[in-house]
Short mmCIF file of C-alpha atoms and ligand atoms in Angstrom, two decimals:
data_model
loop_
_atom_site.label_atom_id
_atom_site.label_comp_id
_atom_site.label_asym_id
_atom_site.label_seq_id
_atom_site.Cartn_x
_atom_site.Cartn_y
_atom_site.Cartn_z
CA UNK Y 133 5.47 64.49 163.68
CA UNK Y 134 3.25 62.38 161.18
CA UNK Y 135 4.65 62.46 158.11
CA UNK Y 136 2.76 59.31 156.74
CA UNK Y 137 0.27 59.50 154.11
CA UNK Y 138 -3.64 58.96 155.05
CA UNK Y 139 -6.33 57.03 153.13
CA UNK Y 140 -7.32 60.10 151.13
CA UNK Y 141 -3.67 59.63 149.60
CA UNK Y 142 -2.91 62.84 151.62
CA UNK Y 143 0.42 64.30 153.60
CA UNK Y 144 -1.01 66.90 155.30
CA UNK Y 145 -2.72 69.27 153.01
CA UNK Y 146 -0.95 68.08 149.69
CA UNK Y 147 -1.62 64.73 147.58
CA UNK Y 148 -4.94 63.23 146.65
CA UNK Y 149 -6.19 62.07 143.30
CA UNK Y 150 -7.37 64.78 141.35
CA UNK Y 151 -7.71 62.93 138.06
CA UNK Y 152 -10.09 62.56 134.47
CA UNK Y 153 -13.15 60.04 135.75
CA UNK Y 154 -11.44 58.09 132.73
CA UNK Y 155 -8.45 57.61 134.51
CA UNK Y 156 -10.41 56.45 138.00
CA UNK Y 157 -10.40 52.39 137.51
CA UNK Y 158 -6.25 52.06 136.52
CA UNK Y 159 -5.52 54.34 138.99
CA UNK Y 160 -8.43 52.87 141.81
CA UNK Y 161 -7.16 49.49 140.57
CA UNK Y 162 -3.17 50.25 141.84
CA UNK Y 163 -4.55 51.88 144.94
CA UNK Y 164 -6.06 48.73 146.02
CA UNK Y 165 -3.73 46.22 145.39
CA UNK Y 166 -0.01 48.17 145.88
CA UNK Y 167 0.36 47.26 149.21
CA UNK Y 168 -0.60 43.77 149.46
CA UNK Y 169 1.70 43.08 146.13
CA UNK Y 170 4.73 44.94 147.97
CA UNK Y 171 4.66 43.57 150.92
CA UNK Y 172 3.90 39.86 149.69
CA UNK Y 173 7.31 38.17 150.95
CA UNK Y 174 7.32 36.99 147.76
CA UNK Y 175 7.42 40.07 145.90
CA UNK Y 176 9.77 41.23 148.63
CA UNK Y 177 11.94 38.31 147.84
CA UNK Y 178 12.22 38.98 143.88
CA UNK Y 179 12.44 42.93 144.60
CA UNK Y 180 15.23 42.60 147.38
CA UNK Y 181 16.88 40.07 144.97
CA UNK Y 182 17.46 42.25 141.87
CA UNK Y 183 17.95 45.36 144.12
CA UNK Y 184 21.52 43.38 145.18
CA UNK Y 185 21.92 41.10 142.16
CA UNK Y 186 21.26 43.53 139.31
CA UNK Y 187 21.02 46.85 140.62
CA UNK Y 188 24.04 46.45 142.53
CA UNK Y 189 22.85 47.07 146.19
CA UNK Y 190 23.30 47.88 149.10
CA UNK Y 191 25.16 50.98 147.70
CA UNK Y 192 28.06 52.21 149.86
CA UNK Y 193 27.89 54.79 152.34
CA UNK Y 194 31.44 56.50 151.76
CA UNK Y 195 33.05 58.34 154.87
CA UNK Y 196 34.57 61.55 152.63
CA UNK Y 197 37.43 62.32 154.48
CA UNK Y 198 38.84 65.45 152.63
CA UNK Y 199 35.24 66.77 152.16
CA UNK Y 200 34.58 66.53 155.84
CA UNK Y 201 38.00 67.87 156.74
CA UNK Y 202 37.02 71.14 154.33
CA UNK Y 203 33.84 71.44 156.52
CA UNK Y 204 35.55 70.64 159.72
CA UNK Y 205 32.38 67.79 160.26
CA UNK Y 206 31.99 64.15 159.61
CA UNK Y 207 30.24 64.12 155.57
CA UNK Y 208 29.29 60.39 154.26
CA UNK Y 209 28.23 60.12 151.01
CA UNK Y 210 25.17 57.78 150.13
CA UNK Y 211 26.37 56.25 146.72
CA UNK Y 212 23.60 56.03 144.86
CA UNK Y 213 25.63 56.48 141.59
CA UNK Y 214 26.89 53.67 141.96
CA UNK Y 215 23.67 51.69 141.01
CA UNK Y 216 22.86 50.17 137.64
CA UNK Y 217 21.85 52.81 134.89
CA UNK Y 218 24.05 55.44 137.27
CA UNK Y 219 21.18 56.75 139.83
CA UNK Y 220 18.80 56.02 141.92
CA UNK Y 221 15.57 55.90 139.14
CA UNK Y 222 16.03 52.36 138.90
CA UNK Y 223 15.32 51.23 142.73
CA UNK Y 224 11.69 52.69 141.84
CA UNK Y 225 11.54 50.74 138.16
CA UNK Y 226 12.76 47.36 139.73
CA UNK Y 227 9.66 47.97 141.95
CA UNK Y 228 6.89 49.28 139.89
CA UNK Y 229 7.55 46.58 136.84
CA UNK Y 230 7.46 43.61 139.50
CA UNK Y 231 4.55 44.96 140.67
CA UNK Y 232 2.84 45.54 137.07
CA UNK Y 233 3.78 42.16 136.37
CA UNK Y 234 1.55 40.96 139.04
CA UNK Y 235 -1.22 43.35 137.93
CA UNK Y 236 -1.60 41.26 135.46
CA UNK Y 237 -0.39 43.71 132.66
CA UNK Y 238 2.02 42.90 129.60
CA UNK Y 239 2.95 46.56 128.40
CA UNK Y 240 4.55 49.83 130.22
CA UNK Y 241 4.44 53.12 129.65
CA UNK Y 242 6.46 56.08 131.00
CA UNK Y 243 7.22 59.77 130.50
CA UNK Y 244 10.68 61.27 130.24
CA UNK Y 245 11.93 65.00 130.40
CA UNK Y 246 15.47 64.36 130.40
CA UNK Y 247 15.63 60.50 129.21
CA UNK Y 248 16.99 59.34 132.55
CA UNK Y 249 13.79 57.71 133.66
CA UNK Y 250 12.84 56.34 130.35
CA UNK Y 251 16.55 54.89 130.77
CA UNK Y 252 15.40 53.34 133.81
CA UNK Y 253 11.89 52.04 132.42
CA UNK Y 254 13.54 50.88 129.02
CA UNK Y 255 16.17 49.09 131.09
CA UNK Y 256 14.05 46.94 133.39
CA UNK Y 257 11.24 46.68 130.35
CA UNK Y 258 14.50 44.80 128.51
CA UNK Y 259 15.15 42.57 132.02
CA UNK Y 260 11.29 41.37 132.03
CA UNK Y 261 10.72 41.04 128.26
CA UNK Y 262 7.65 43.45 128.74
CA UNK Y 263 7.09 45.96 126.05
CA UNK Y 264 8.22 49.79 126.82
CA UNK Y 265 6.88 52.48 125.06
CA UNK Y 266 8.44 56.13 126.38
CA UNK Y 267 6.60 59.60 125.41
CA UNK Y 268 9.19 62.63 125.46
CA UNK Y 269 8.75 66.03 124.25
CA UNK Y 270 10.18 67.09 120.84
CA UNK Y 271 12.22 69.66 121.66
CA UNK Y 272 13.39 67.15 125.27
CA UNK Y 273 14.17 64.74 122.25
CA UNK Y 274 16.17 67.23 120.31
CA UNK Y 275 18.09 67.98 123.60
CA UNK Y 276 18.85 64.50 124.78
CA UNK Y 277 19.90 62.66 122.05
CA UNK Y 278 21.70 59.85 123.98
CA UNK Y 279 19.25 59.19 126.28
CA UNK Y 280 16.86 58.61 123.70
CA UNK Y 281 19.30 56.47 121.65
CA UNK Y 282 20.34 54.83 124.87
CA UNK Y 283 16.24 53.64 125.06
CA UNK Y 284 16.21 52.25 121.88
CA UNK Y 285 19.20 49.98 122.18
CA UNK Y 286 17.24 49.06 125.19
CA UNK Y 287 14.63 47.86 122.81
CA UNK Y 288 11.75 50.80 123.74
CA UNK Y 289 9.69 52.56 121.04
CA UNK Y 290 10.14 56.66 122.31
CA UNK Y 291 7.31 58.77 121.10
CA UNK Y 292 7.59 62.27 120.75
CA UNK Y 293 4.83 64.47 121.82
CA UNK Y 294 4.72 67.10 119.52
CA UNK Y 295 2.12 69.12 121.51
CA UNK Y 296 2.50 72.42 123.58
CA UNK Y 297 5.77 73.46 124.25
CA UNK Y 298 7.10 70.24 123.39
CA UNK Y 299 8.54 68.91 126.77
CA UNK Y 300 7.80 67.03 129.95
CA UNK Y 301 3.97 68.48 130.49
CA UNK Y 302 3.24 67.31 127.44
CA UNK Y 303 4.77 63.88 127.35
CA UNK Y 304 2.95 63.32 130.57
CA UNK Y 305 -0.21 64.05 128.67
CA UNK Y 306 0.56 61.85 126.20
CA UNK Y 307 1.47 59.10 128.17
CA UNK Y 308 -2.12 59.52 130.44
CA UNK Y 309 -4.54 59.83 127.52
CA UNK Y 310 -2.45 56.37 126.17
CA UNK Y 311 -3.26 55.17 129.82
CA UNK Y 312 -6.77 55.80 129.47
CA UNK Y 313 -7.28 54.45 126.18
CA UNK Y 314 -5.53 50.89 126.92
CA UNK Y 315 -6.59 50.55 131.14
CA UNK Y 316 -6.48 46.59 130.76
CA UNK Y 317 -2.94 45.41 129.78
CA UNK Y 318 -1.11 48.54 130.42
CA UNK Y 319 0.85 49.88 133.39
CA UNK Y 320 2.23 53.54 133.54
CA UNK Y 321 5.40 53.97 135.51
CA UNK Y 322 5.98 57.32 136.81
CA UNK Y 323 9.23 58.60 137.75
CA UNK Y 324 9.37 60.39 140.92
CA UNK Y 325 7.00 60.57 144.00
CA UNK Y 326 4.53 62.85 141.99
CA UNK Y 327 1.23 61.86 140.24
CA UNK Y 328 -2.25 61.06 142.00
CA UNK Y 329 -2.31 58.50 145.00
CA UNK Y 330 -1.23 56.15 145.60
CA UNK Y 331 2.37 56.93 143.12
CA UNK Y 332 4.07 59.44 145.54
CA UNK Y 333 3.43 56.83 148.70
CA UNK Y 334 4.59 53.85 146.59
CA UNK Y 335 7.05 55.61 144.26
CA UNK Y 336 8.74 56.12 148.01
CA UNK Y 337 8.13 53.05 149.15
CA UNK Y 338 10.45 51.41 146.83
CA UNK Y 339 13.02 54.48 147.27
CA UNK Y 340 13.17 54.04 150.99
CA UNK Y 341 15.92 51.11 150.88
CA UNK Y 342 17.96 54.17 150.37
CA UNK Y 343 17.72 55.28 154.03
CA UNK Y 344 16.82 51.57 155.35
CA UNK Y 345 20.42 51.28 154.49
CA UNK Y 346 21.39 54.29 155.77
CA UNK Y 347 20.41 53.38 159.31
CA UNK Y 348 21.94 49.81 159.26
CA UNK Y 349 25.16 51.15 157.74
CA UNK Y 350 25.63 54.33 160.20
CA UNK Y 351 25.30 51.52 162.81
CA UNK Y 352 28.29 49.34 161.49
CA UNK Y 353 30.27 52.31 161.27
CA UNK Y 354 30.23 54.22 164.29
CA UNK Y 355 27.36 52.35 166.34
CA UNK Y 356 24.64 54.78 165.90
CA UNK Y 357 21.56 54.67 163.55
CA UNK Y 358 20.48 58.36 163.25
CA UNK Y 359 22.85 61.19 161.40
CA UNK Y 360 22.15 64.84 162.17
CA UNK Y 361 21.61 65.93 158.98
CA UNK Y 362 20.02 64.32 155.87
CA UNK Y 363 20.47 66.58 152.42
CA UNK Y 364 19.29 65.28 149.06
CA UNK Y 365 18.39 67.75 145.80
CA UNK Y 366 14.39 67.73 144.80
CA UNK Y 367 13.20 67.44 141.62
CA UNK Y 368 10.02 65.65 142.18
CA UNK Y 369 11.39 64.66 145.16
CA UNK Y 370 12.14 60.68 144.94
CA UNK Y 371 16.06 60.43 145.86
CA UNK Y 372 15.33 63.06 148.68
CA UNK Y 373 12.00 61.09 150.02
CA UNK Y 374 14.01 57.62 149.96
CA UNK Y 375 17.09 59.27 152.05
CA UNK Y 376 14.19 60.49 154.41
CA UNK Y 377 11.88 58.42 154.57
CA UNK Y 378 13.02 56.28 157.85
CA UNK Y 379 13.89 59.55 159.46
CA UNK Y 380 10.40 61.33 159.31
CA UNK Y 381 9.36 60.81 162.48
CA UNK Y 382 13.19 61.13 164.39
CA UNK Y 383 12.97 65.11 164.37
CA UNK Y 384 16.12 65.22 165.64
CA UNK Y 385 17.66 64.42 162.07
CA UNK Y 386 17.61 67.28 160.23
CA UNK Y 387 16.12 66.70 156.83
CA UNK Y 388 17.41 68.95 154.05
CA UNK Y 389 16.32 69.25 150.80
CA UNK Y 390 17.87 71.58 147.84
CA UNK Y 391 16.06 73.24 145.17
CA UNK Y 392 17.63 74.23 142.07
CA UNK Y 393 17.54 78.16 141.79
CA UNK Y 394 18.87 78.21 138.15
CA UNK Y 395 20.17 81.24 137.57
CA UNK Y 396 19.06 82.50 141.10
CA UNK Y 397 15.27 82.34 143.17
CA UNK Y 398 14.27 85.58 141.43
CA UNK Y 399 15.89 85.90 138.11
CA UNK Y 400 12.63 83.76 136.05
CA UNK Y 401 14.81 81.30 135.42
CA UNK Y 402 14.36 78.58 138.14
CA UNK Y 403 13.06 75.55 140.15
CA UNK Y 404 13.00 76.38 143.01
CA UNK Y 405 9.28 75.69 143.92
CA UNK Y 406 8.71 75.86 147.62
CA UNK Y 407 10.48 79.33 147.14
CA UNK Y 408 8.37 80.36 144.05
CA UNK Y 409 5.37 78.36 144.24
CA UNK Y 410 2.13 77.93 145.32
CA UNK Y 411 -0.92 75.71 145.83
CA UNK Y 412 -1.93 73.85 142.69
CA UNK Y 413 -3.05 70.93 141.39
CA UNK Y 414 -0.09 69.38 139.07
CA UNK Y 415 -0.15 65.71 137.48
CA UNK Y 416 -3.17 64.06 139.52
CA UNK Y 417 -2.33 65.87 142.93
CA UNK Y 418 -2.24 69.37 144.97
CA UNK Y 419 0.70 70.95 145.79
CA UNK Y 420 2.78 73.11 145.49
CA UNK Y 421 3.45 74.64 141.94
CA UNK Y 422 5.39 77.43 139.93
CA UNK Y 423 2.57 78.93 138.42
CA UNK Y 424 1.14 82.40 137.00
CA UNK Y 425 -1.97 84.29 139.02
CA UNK Y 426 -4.28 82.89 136.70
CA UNK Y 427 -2.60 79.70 137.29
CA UNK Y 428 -0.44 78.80 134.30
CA UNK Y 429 2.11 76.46 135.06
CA UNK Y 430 5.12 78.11 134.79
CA UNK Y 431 8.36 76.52 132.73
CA UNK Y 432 11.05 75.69 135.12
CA UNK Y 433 14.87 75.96 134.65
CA UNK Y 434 18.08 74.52 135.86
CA UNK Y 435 21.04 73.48 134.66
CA UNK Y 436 20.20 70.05 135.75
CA UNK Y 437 17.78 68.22 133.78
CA UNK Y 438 16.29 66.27 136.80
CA UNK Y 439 15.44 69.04 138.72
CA UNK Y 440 13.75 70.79 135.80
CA UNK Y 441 10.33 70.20 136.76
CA UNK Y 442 7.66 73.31 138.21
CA UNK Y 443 6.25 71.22 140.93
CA UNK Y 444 7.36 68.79 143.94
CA UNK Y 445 6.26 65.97 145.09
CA UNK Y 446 2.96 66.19 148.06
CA UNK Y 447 4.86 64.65 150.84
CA UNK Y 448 7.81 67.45 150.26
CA UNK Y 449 4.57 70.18 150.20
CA UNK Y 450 4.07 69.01 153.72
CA UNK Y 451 7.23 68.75 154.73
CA UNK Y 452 7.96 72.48 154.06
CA UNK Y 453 4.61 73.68 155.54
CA UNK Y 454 5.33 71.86 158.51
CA UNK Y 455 8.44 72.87 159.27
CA UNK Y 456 9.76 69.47 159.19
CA UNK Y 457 12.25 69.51 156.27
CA UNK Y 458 14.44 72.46 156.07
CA UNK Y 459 14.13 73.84 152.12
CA UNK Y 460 17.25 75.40 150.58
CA UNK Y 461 18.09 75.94 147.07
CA UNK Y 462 21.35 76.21 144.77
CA UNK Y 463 22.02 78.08 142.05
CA UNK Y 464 23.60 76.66 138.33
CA UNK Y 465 26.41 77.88 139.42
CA UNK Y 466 26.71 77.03 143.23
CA UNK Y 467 26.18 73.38 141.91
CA UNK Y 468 28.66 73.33 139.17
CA UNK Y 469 31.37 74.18 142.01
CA UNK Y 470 30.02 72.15 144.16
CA UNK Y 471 30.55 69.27 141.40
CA UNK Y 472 33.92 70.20 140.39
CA UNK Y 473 35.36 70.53 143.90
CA UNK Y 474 33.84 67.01 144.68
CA UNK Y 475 35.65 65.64 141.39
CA UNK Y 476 38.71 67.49 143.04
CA UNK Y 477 38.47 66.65 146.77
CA UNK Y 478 37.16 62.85 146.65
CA UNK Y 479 37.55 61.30 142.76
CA UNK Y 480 33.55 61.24 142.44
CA UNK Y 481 32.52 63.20 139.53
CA UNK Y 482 28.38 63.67 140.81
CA UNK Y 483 25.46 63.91 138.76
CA UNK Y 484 24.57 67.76 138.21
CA UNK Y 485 21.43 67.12 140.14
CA UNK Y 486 23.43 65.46 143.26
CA UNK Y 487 26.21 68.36 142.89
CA UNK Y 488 23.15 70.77 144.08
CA UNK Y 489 22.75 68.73 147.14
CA UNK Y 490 26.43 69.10 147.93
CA UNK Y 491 26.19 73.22 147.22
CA UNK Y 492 24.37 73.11 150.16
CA UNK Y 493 26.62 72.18 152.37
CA UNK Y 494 27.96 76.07 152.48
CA UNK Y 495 24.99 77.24 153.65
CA UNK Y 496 25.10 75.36 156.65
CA UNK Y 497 26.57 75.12 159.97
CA UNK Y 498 28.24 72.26 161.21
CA UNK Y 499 29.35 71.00 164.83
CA UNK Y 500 33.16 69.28 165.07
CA UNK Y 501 30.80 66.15 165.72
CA UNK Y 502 27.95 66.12 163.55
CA UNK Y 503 27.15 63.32 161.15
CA UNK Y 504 26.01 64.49 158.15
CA UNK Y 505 24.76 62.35 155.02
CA UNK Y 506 24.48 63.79 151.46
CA UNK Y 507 23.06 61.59 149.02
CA UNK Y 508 24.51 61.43 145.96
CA UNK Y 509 21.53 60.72 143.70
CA UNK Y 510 23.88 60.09 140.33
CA UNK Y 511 26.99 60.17 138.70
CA UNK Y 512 27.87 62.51 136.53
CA UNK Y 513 29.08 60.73 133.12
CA UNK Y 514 25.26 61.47 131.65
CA UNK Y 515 26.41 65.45 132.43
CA UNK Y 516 29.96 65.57 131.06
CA UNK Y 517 28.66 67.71 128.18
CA UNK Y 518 27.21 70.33 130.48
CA UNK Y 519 30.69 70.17 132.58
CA UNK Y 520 32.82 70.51 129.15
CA UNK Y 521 30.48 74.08 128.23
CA UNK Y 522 30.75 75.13 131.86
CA UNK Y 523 34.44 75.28 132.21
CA UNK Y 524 36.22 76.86 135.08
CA UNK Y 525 38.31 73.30 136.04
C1 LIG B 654 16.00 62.28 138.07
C2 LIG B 654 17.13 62.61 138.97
C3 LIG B 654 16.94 63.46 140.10
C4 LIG B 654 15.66 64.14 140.41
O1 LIG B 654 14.58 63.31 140.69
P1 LIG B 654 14.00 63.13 142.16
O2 LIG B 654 12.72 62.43 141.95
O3 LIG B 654 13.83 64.49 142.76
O4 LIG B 654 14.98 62.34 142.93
C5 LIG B 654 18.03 63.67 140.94
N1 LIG B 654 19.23 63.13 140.69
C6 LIG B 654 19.45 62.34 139.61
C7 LIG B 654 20.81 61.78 139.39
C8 LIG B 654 18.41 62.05 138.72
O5 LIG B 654 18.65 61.28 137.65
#
């Protein structure tokens, strides 16, 4: 099956550009120029080069023996934690700052619910010497007070936007009427593979090293390229498209992707969108979207920060109409196990986000001789707070 996007910027019947006229010559301006920057061998070169030299790549692809033993399967663990900044966020900022820098511009902007992409931005804003300005909610500011500290060290300005209820939505406004006002000199990195076209294709783009490596590591190991299953946890959907995205069109890997269900699909306090939501338009493009009958966005929740957001990403839209990806979800609780008996069984304390992806793993059935691959987005220092309330270890 095609998973690939088209001209229109569309997978399927999700993507597009659905943005202010304003907006039309930074965003026409990216759209014509991404992929002749990224695949430049000389932007390859430079990218490739701080992917290994600063990032800290290729990450490992850990055979878990006691976790596969529990699950009577073979479990590797992509370690994406174990990059620079402590997730995967920063394989996407490495990419989109080389790529503003030869765009010609000399300031970024980003938005931030959580802080950890405006971690990510500040960080390779601070490598370059380009100037970082971060808009996050009030009340997101209030909530994440290392994070934001953490940017500032870093050497970024963070603005609050004190509009609305105060949180992501409303730094993303921010940041896109900033956009429009300075179109020249300014890039905006987004975080995930959301936003108008051409961010989710490109936002992937640099992501997919995750499975590239995948394939070339499975190979080394036990001489074959494709595992059976695939799982990653979906915010927007960037970890889980990179872990994917050189699997799309083998539909004999199983691709699985894990919502966060909060405090369950149905109790109004969730995220689990292709569960929940429907067809929308959401930051620049359709898809699918928690939202009222009259179309209200509606406010997510999970216990994990990064999956906290009422939309997904297009090419994830698709991939649950279609059939291809398989959509499960996790609730606060399932995950906060699911963390704790990782911490137990293998001396990885995960990322609340990646411990979703590993809740899943219950609600599947393995053969004796399956290979599985969970990747394991983060690690979980940013969440020791939330583990400390939680308990129960
Ligand atoms: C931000 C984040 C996520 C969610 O973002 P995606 O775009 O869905 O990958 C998942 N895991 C970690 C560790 C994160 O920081």
């Amino acid at each position: 099956m095609k998973v690939a996007v088209d001209e229109r910027g569309y997978y399927g019947n999700f993507g597009g550009a659905y943005i202010p006229e304003m907006l039309y010559p930074n965003v026409e301006e990216l759209k014509e120029n991404y992929l002749q920057i990224i695949h430049d061998p000389q932007f390859q070169k430079q990218f490739r080069g701080l992917l290994k030299d600063y990032a800290g790549r290729p990450t490992p692809l850990y055979f878990a023996n006691r976790l596969s033993e529990k699950y009577s399967t073979n479990i590797y663990l992509k370690r994406e934690d174990l990059n620079h900044t402590g997730a995967h966020k920063v394989n996407n900022t490495i990419g989109q700052i080389l790529l503003a820098q030869r765009l010609g511009k000399q300031k970024i902007i980003a938005e931030t619910g959580a802080g950890q992409h405006g971690v990510a931005t500040a960080t390779v804003c601070a490598l370059m010497g380009m100037e970082c300005i971060v808009y996050m909610g009030e009340v997101d500011m209030a909530r994440q007070k290392p994070n934001v500290e953490r940017m500032k060290i870093l050497g970024a300005e963070v603005r609050p936007a004190s509009s609305g209820s105060k949180t992501l939505k409303d730094a993303t406004n921010e940041a896109l009427r900033h956009w429009i006002n300075n179109p020249v000199d300014t890039h905006y990195i987004i975080g995930s593979v959301v936003g108008p076209h051409p961010y989710p294709e490109m936002v992937a783009l640099f992501q997919s090293v995750i499975s590239e490596e995948i394939k070339w590591q499975l190979k080394e190991k036990i001489d074959r390229e494709n595992p059976d299953y695939v799982i990653a946890c979906v915010g927007g959907g960037s970890n889980a498209a990179g872990a994917f995205y050189h699997y799309y069109e083998n539909e004999k890997v199983n691709l699985v992707a894990v919502e966060a269900a909060g405090k369950g699909v149905n109790s109004g306090e969730s995220a689990a969108t292709t569960m929940l939501g429907k067809p929308g338009v959401l930051h620049g493009s359709k898809t699918l979207l928690m939202q009222t009958e009259d179309g209200q966005v509606i406010e997510p929740y999970s216990i994990s920060a990064g999956l906290d957001y009422p939309g997904i990403g297009p090419v994830h839209a698709h991939l649950f109409e279609s059939g291809r990806g398989k959509f499960l979800s996790a609730t606060d609780e399932e995950a906060m196990k699911a963390g704790i008996f990782l911490s137990r069984l293998e001396g990885i304390i995960p990322a609340i986000e990646s411990a979703h992806a590993l809740a899943a793993l219950d609600q599947l059935k393995f053969e004796k001789d399956d290979i599985v691959v969970v990747n394991l987005s983060g690690r979980g220092d940013k969440d020791l707070e939330t583990y400390i309330k939680w308990g129960g270890y």
